[in-house]
PDB file of C-alpha atoms in Angstrom:
ATOM      1  CA  MET A   1      74.622-119.699 -17.769  1.00 52.00           C
ATOM      2  CA  GLU A   2      75.004-115.940 -18.097  1.00 59.00           C
ATOM      3  CA  GLU A   3      78.440-114.366 -17.714  1.00 55.00           C
ATOM      4  CA  ARG A   4      78.366-111.958 -14.776  1.00 58.00           C
ATOM      5  CA  ARG A   5      81.797-110.464 -15.161  1.00 61.00           C
ATOM      6  CA  LYS A   6      82.315-107.508 -17.453  1.00 69.00           C
ATOM      7  CA  ILE A   7      85.555-105.945 -18.616  1.00 73.00           C
ATOM      8  CA  ASN A   8      85.219-102.169 -18.714  1.00 83.00           C
ATOM      9  CA  ARG A   9      87.867 -99.709 -19.746  1.00 84.00           C
ATOM     10  CA  VAL A  10      89.338 -97.662 -16.925  1.00 90.00           C
ATOM     11  CA  ALA A  11      90.847 -94.192 -17.098  1.00 91.00           C
ATOM     12  CA  TYR A  12      94.610 -94.375 -17.574  1.00 90.00           C
ATOM     13  CA  THR A  13      96.994 -91.573 -18.473  1.00 91.00           C
ATOM     14  CA  ALA A  14     100.210 -92.387 -20.333  1.00 94.00           C
ATOM     15  CA  ASN A  15     102.133 -91.263 -23.389  1.00 96.00           C
ATOM     16  CA  SER A  16     101.898 -93.695 -26.278  1.00 95.00           C
ATOM     17  CA  ILE A  17     103.331 -94.536 -29.673  1.00 95.00           C
ATOM     18  CA  ILE A  18     101.176 -96.096 -32.373  1.00 96.00           C
ATOM     19  CA  VAL A  19     103.073 -97.979 -35.104  1.00 93.00           C
ATOM     20  CA  ASP A  20     101.281 -98.678 -38.402  1.00 94.00           C
ATOM     21  CA  ARG A  21     102.358-102.236 -39.256  1.00 90.00           C
ATOM     22  CA  GLU A  22     102.069-101.655 -43.006  1.00 91.00           C
ATOM     23  CA  THR A  23     104.131 -98.464 -43.297  1.00 91.00           C
ATOM     24  CA  LEU A  24     106.016 -98.573 -39.949  1.00 89.00           C
ATOM     25  CA  GLU A  25     105.073 -94.905 -39.456  1.00 93.00           C
ATOM     26  CA  LYS A  26     104.927 -93.827 -35.801  1.00 94.00           C
ATOM     27  CA  TYR A  27     102.259 -91.571 -34.319  1.00 96.00           C
ATOM     28  CA  TYR A  28     102.229 -90.142 -30.810  1.00 96.00           C
ATOM     29  CA  GLY A  29      99.249 -89.827 -28.507  1.00 97.00           C
ATOM     30  CA  GLN A  30      97.925 -89.773 -24.974  1.00 97.00           C
ATOM     31  CA  VAL A  31      96.145 -92.840 -23.575  1.00 97.00           C
ATOM     32  CA  LYS A  32      92.610 -92.008 -22.461  1.00 95.00           C
ATOM     33  CA  ASN A  33      91.401 -95.371 -21.142  1.00 95.00           C
ATOM     34  CA  ILE A  34      92.377 -99.021 -21.262  1.00 94.00           C
ATOM     35  CA  SER A  35      91.243-102.614 -20.694  1.00 90.00           C
ATOM     36  CA  PRO A  36      92.751-106.012 -21.541  1.00 87.00           C
ATOM     37  CA  LEU A  37      90.571-106.001 -24.668  1.00 90.00           C
ATOM     38  CA  GLY A  38      91.188-102.503 -25.982  1.00 93.00           C
ATOM     39  CA  ILE A  39      92.478 -98.990 -25.533  1.00 96.00           C
ATOM     40  CA  ALA A  40      91.505 -95.435 -26.499  1.00 96.00           C
ATOM     41  CA  ILE A  41      94.167 -92.863 -27.374  1.00 97.00           C
ATOM     42  CA  ASP A  42      93.863 -89.141 -28.113  1.00 97.00           C
ATOM     43  CA  VAL A  43      95.935 -88.034 -31.120  1.00 98.00           C
ATOM     44  CA  GLU A  44      96.542 -84.664 -32.755  1.00 97.00           C
ATOM     45  CA  GLY A  45      94.128 -83.648 -35.517  1.00 95.00           C
ATOM     46  CA  ASP A  46      96.859 -83.790 -38.170  1.00 96.00           C
ATOM     47  CA  THR A  47      97.545 -87.495 -37.489  1.00 97.00           C
ATOM     48  CA  PRO A  48      96.530 -89.483 -40.584  1.00 96.00           C
ATOM     49  CA  LYS A  49      93.303 -91.495 -40.363  1.00 96.00           C
ATOM     50  CA  LEU A  50      94.048 -94.874 -38.809  1.00 96.00           C
ATOM     51  CA  LEU A  51      90.642 -96.553 -39.084  1.00 95.00           C
ATOM     52  CA  GLY A  52      90.979-100.128 -40.328  1.00 93.00           C
ATOM     53  CA  LYS A  53      94.747-100.226 -39.718  1.00 94.00           C
ATOM     54  CA  ASP A  54      96.730-103.012 -38.110  1.00 92.00           C
ATOM     55  CA  VAL A  55      98.870-101.376 -35.389  1.00 95.00           C
ATOM     56  CA  ILE A  56     101.205-101.968 -32.474  1.00 93.00           C
ATOM     57  CA  ILE A  57     100.756 -99.687 -29.469  1.00 95.00           C
ATOM     58  CA  VAL A  58     103.432 -98.988 -26.876  1.00 92.00           C
ATOM     59  CA  ALA A  59     102.323 -97.128 -23.749  1.00 92.00           C
ATOM     60  CA  GLU A  60     104.825 -97.090 -20.878  1.00 88.00           C
ATOM     61  CA  THR A  61     104.750-100.700 -19.604  1.00 86.00           C
ATOM     62  CA  LEU A  62     102.214-101.993 -22.126  1.00 90.00           C
ATOM     63  CA  ILE A  63     102.574-103.367 -25.657  1.00 91.00           C
ATOM     64  CA  MET A  64      99.350-104.148 -27.523  1.00 94.00           C
ATOM     65  CA  TYR A  65      98.735-105.512 -31.008  1.00 94.00           C
ATOM     66  CA  ALA A  66      95.416-104.053 -32.182  1.00 96.00           C
ATOM     67  CA  ASP A  67      92.958-103.081 -34.887  1.00 96.00           C
ATOM     68  CA  VAL A  68      91.688 -99.521 -35.157  1.00 96.00           C
ATOM     69  CA  VAL A  69      87.908 -99.765 -34.804  1.00 96.00           C
ATOM     70  CA  ARG A  70      86.698 -96.175 -34.365  1.00 96.00           C
ATOM     71  CA  GLU A  71      87.817 -92.540 -34.600  1.00 97.00           C
ATOM     72  CA  ASP A  72      85.879 -89.699 -32.979  1.00 96.00           C
ATOM     73  CA  GLU A  73      86.541 -85.992 -33.597  1.00 95.00           C
ATOM     74  CA  MET A  74      86.880 -83.876 -30.453  1.00 94.00           C
ATOM     75  CA  GLU A  75      85.961 -80.217 -30.045  1.00 94.00           C
ATOM     76  CA  ASP A  76      89.606 -79.137 -29.635  1.00 95.00           C
ATOM     77  CA  GLY A  77      90.577 -80.524 -33.058  1.00 94.00           C
ATOM     78  CA  LYS A  78      92.109 -83.729 -31.712  1.00 97.00           C
ATOM     79  CA  ARG A  79      90.695 -87.221 -32.311  1.00 97.00           C
ATOM     80  CA  THR A  80      90.067 -90.135 -29.994  1.00 97.00           C
ATOM     81  CA  VAL A  81      91.059 -93.407 -31.652  1.00 97.00           C
ATOM     82  CA  ALA A  82      89.628 -96.685 -30.301  1.00 96.00           C
ATOM     83  CA  PHE A  83      91.563 -99.935 -30.648  1.00 97.00           C
ATOM     84  CA  SER A  84      90.508-103.557 -30.210  1.00 95.00           C
ATOM     85  CA  SER A  85      93.291-105.880 -29.077  1.00 94.00           C
ATOM     86  CA  ARG A  86      94.453-108.853 -31.158  1.00 94.00           C
ATOM     87  CA  LYS A  87      96.440-111.948 -30.309  1.00 94.00           C
ATOM     88  CA  PHE A  88     100.122-111.600 -31.130  1.00 92.00           C
ATOM     89  CA  THR A  89     101.279-113.540 -34.182  1.00 91.00           C
ATOM     90  CA  ASN A  90     104.756-115.025 -34.509  1.00 93.00           C
ATOM     91  CA  GLU A  91     105.485-112.431 -37.210  1.00 89.00           C
ATOM     92  CA  VAL A  92     104.570-109.506 -34.932  1.00 87.00           C
ATOM     93  CA  LEU A  93     106.522-110.923 -32.005  1.00 89.00           C
ATOM     94  CA  GLY A  94     109.535-111.435 -34.289  1.00 88.00           C
ATOM     95  CA  TYR A  95     109.312-107.810 -35.428  1.00 83.00           C
ATOM     96  CA  LEU A  96     109.124-106.553 -31.839  1.00 83.00           C
ATOM     97  CA  PHE A  97     112.121-108.574 -30.677  1.00 83.00           C
ATOM     98  CA  GLN A  98     114.181-107.617 -33.730  1.00 81.00           C
ATOM     99  CA  GLN A  99     113.522-103.930 -33.055  1.00 72.00           C
ATOM    100  CA  ILE A 100     114.313-104.312 -29.350  1.00 61.00           C
ATOM    101  CA  GLY A 101     117.555-106.134 -30.225  1.00 55.00           C
ATOM    102  CA  ILE A 102     118.633-103.342 -32.597  1.00 53.00           C
ATOM    103  CA  GLU A 103     118.113-100.675 -29.925  1.00 49.00           C
ATOM    104  CA  ALA A 104     119.875-102.737 -27.231  1.00 44.00           C
ATOM    105  CA  GLU A 105     122.991-103.118 -29.431  1.00 49.00           C
ATOM    106  CA  ALA A 106     123.223 -99.378 -30.200  1.00 47.00           C
TER     107      ALA A 106
END
């Protein structure tokens, strides 16, 4: 039986933060489009290359654990970075809740 449903990305505008899980560096961008399986974000040209990185993305009401799968240069010097979502691990969830707890106590 052939699957008839298809999950396409839809245009969605929101500010975002990309956290590199290895270094915990934060990079800021603008969401371009989104689906339950992935997201594309425009970042400034001076943002370090993220291809192959393991990241956490926060965009308004969304938190996504993802792999960076593609980076495309844009004419204005920015880059569009494409992410493929991953299932949350206990380690990643623990990190998220620890960070949320620290901010809530401050």
